[in-house]
Each structure stands twice: as structure tokens, then as C-alpha cells.
Short mmCIF file of N, CA and C in Angstrom, two decimals:
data_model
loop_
_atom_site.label_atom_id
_atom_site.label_comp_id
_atom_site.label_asym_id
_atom_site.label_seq_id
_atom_site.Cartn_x
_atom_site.Cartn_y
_atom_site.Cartn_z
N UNK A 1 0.82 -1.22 0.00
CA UNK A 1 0.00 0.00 0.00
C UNK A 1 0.85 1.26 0.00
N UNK A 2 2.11 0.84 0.31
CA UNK A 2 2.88 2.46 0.63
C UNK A 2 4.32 1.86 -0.50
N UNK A 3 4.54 2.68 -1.51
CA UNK A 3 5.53 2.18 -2.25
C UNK A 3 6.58 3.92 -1.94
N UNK A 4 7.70 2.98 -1.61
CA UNK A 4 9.20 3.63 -1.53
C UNK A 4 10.55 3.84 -2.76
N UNK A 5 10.64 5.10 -3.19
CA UNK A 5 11.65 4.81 -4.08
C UNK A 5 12.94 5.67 -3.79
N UNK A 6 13.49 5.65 -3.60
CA UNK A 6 15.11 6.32 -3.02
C UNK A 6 15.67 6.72 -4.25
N UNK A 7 16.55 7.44 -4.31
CA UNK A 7 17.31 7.64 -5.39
C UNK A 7 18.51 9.14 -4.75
N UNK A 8 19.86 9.39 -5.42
CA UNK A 8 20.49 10.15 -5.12
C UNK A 8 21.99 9.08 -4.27
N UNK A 9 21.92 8.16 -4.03
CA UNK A 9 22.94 7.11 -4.21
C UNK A 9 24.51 7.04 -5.55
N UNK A 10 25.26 6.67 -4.54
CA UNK A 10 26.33 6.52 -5.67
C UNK A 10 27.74 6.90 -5.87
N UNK A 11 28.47 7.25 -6.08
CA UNK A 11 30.29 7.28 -5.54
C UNK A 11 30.54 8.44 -4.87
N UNK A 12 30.95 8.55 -3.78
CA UNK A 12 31.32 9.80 -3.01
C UNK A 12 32.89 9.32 -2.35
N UNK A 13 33.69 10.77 -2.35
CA UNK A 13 35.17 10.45 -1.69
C UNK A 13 34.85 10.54 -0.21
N UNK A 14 35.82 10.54 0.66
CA UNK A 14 36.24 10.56 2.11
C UNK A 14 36.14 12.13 2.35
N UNK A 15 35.20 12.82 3.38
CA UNK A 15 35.09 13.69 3.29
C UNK A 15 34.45 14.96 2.27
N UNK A 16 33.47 13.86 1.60
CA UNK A 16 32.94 14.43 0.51
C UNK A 16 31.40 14.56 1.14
N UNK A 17 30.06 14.71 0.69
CA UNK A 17 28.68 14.66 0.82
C UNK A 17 28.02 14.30 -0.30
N UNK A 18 26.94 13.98 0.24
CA UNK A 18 25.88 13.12 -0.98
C UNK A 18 24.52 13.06 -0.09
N UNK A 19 23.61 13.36 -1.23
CA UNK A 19 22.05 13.95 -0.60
C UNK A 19 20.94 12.55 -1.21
N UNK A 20 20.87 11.76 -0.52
CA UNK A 20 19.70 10.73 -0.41
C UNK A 20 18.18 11.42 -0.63
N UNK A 21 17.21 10.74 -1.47
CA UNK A 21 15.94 10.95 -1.44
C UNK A 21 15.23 10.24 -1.34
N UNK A 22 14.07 10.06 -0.79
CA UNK A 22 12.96 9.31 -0.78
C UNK A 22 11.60 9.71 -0.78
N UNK A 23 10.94 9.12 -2.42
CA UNK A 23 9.55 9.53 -1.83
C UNK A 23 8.48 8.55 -2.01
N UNK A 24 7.60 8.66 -1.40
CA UNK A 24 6.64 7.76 -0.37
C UNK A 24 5.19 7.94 -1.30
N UNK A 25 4.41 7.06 -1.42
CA UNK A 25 3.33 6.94 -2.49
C UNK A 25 2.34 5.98 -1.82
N UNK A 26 0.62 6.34 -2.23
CA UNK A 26 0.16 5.29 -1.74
C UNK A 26 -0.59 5.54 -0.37
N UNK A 27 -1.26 4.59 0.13
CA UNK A 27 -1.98 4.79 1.76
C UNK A 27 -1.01 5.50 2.50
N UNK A 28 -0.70 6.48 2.24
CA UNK A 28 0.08 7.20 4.10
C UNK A 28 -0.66 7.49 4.19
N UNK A 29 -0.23 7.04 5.73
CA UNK A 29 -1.23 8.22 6.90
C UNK A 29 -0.39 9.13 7.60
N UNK A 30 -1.00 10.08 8.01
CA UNK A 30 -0.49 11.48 8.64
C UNK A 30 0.27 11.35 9.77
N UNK A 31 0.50 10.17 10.62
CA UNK A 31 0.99 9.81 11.30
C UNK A 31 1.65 8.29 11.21
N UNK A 32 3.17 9.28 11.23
CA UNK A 32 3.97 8.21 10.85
C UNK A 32 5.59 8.30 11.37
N UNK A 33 6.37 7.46 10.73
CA UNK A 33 7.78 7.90 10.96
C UNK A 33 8.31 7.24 10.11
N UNK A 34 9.43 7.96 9.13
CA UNK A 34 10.33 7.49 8.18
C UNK A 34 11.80 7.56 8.66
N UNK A 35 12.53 6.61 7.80
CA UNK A 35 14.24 6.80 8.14
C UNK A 35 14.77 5.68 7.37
N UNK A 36 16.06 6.10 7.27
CA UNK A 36 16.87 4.99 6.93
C UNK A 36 18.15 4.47 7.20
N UNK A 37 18.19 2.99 6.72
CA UNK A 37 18.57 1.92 7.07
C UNK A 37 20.02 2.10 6.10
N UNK A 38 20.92 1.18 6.76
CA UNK A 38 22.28 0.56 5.78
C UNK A 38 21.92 -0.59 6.35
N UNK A 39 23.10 -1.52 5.12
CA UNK A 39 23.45 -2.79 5.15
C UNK A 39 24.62 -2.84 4.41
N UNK A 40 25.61 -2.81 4.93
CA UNK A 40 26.95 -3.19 4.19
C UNK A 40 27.25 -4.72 3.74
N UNK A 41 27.88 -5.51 3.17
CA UNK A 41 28.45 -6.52 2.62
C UNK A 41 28.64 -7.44 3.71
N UNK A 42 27.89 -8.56 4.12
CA UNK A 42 28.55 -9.24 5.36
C UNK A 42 27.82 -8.78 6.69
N UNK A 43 26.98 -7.64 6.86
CA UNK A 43 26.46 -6.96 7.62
C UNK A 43 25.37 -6.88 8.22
N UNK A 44 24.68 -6.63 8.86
CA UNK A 44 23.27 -6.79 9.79
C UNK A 44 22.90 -5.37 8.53
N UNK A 45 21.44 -5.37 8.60
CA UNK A 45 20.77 -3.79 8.50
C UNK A 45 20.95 -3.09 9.66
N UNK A 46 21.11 -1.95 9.82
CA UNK A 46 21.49 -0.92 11.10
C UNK A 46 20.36 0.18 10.77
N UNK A 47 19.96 0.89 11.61
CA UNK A 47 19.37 2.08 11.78
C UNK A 47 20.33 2.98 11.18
N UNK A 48 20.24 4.25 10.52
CA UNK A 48 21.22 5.86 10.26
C UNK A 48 20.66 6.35 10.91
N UNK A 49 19.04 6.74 10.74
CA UNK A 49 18.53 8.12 10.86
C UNK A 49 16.87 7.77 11.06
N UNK A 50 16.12 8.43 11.79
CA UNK A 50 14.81 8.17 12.06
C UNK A 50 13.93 9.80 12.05
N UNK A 51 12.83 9.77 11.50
CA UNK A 51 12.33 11.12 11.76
C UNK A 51 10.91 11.06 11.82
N UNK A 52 10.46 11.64 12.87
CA UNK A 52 8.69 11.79 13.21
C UNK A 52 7.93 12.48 11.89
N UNK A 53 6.70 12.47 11.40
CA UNK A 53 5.49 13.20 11.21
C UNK A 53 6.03 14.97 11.51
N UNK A 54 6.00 14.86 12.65
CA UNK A 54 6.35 16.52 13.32
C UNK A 54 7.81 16.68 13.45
N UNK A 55 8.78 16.06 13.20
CA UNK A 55 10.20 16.59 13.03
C UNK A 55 10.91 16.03 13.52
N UNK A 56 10.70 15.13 15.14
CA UNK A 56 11.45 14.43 15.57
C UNK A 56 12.24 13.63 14.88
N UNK A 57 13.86 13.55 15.48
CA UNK A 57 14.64 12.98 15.05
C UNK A 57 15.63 12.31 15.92
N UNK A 58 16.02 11.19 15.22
CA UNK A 58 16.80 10.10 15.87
C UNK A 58 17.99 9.77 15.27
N UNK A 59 19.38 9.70 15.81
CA UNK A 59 20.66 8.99 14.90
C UNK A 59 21.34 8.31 15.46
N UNK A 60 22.10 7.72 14.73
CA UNK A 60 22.91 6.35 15.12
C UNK A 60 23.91 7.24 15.86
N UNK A 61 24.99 6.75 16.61
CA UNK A 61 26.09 7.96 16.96
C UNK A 61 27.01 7.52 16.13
N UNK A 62 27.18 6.48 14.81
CA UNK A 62 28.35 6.60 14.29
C UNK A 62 28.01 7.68 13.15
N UNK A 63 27.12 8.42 13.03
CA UNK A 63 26.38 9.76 11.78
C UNK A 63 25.79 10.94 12.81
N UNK A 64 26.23 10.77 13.77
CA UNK A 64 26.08 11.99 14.66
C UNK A 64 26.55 13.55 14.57
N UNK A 65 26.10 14.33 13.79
CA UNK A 65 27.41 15.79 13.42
C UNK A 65 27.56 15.64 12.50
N UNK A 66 27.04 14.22 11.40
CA UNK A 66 27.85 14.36 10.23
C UNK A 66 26.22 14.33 9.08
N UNK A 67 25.72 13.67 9.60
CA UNK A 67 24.36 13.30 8.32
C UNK A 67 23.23 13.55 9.49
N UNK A 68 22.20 14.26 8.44
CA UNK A 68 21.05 15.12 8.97
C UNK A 68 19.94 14.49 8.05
N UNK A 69 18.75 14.16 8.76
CA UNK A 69 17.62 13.53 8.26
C UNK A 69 16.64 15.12 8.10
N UNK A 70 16.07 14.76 6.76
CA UNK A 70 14.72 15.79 7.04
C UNK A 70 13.98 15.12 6.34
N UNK A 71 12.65 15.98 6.20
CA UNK A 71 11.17 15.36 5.87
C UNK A 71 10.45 16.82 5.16
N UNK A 72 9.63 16.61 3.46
CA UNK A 72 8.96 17.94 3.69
C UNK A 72 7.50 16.78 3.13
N UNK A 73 6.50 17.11 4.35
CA UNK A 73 5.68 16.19 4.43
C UNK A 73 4.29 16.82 3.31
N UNK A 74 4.57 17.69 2.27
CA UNK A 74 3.59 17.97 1.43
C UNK A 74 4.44 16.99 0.25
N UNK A 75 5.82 17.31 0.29
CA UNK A 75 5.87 16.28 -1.01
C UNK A 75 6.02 14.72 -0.35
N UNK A 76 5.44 14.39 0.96
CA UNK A 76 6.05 13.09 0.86
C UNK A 76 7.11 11.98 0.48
N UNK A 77 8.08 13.03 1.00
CA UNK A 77 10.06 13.10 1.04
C UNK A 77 10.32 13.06 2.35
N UNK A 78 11.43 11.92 2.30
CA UNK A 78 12.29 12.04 3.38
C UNK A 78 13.84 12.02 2.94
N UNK A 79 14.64 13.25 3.20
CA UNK A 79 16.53 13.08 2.90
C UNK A 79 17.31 13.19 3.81
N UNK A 80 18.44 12.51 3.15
CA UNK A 80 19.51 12.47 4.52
C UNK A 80 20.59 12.86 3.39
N UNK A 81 21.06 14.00 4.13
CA UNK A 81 22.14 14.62 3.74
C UNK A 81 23.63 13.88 4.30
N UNK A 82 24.35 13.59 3.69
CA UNK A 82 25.34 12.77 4.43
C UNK A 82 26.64 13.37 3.91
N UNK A 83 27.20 14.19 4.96
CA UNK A 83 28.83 14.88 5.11
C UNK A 83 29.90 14.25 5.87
N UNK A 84 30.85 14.32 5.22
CA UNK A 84 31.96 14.15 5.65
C UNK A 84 32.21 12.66 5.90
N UNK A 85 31.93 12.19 5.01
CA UNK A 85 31.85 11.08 4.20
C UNK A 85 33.39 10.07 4.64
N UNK A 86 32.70 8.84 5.19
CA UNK A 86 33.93 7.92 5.94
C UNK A 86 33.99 6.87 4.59
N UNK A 87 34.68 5.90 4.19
CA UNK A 87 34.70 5.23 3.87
C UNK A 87 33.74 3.55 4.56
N UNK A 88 33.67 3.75 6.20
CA UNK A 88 32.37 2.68 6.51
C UNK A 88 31.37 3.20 6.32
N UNK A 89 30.79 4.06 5.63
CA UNK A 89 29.68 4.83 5.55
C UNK A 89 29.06 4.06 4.42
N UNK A 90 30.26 2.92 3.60
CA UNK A 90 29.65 2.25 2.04
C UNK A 90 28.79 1.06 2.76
N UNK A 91 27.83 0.78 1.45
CA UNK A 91 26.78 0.35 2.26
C UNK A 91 25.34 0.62 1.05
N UNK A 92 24.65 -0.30 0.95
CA UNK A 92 23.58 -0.14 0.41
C UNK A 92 22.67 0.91 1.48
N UNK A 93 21.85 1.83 0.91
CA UNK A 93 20.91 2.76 2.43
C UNK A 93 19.53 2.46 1.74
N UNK A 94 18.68 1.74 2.66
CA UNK A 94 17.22 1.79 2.56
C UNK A 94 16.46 2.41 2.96
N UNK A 95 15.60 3.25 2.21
CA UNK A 95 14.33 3.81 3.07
C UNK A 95 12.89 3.20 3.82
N UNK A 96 12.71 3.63 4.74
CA UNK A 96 11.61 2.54 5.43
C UNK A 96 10.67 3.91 5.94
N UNK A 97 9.40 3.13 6.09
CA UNK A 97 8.51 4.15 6.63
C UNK A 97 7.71 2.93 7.13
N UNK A 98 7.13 3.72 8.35
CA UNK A 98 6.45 2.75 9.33
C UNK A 98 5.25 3.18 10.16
N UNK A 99 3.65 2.77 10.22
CA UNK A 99 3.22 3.49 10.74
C UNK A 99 2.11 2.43 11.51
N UNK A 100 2.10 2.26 12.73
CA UNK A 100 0.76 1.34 13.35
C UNK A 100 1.54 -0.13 13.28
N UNK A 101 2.72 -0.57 13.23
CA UNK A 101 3.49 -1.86 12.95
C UNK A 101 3.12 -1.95 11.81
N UNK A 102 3.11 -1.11 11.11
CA UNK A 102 3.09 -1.48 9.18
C UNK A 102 4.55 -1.01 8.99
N UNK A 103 5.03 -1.95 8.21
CA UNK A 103 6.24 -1.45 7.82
C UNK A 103 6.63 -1.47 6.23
N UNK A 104 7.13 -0.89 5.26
CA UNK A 104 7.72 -0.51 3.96
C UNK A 104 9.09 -0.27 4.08
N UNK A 105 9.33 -0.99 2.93
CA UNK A 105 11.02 -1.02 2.76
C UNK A 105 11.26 -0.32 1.23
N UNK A 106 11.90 0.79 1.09
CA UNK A 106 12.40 1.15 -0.64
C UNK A 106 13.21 -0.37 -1.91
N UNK A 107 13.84 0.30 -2.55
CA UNK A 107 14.35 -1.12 -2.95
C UNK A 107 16.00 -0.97 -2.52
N UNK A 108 16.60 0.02 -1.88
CA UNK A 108 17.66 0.08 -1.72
C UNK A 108 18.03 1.13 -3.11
N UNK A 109 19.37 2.01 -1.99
CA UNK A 109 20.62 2.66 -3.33
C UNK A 109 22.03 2.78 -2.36
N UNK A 110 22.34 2.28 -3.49
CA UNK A 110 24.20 1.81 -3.49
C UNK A 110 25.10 3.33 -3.30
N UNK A 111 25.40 3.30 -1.90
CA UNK A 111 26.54 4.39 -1.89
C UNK A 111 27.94 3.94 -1.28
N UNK A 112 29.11 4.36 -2.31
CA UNK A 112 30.31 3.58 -2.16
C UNK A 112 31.32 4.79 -1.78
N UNK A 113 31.94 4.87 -0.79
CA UNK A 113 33.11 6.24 -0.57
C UNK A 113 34.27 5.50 -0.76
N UNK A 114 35.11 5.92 -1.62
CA UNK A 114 36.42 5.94 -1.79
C UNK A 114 37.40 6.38 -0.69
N UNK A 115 38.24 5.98 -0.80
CA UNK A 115 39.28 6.72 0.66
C UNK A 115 40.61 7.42 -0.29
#
């Protein structure tokens, strides 16, 4: 009911930035919370970034100071701006949105930092 598509993925250096998008289609409801996920090679999925309906926000502390989640909830977007760019930062990043234990997953985008 809720389809996810990400896009803005893709080669960034060490200390470089790269701006993630996601937008959200379908049954939303007004109350919700979006964010996203990595999964590196070999890796669990991890939390990055989490953000409320009303603005609240949540981060991992290894993207703490460095990548900023926002939301503009007329276009039904959520981005994560991601600076200063580590090399463990590579990693497929998924968008998820979740609302009432409903959960949606994007299809994934591939971001790779060079060192």
C-alpha cells in the first residue's frame, strides 16, 4: 500500500557529501515515521537516521554531526544529507517508513566512498 523509491545514491570520496531521497506513495497516513537503514556486505541492516510526522529525530552515533535527516511532508520526502563522508559509511541505504506496525522497505541505493 505504501511504495518507496530512493534515489540520489552513488560514488562519493572521504570527506565528501551526498544527498539521499525518498519519496513515499500510496496509503500514508499522517501519522507516521520514516528513516533509513544501511546494510553493508557481510552486515546486519542498522538504523542511520529516524524522523517523526512533526520533526522528531533520531541517529545512530556513528552519523552523529555528520548526516542530517529531514522530511517535507507535502511532497512526501524524506533526505539524509550525508557529510563528511567515511569510507564505513559504504553500504547499500534503505528507506523505510512505518506506521501502526506497518512497515515498507524502498528497494535500496548503493553508496560507495572511496578513501
Amino acid at each position: 500500500q505504501v511504495q518507496l523509491v530512493e534515489s540520489g545514491g552513488g560514488l562519493g570520496q572521504a570527506g565528501g557529501s551526498l544527498r539521499l531521497s525518498c519519496v513515499a506513495s500510496g496509503s500514508i497516513l499522517k501519522i507516521n515515521v520514516m528513516g533509513w537503514y544501511r546494510q553493508a556486505p557481510g552486515k546486519q541492516r542498522e538504523l542511520v537516521a529516524s524522523i517523526t510526522s512533526v520533526g522528531s529525530t533520531n541517529y545512530a552515533d556513528s552519523v552523529k554531526g555528520r548526516f542530517t535527516i529531514s522530511r517535507d511532508n507535502a511532497k512526501n520526502t524524506v533526505y539524509l544529507q550525508m557529510n563528511s563522508l567515511k569510507p564505513e559509511d559504504t553500504a547499500v541505504y534503505y528507506c523505510h517508513y512505518r506506521d501502526f506496525g506497518l512497515d515498507y522497505w524502498g528497494q535500496g541505493t548503493q553508496v560507495t566512498v572511496s578513501s
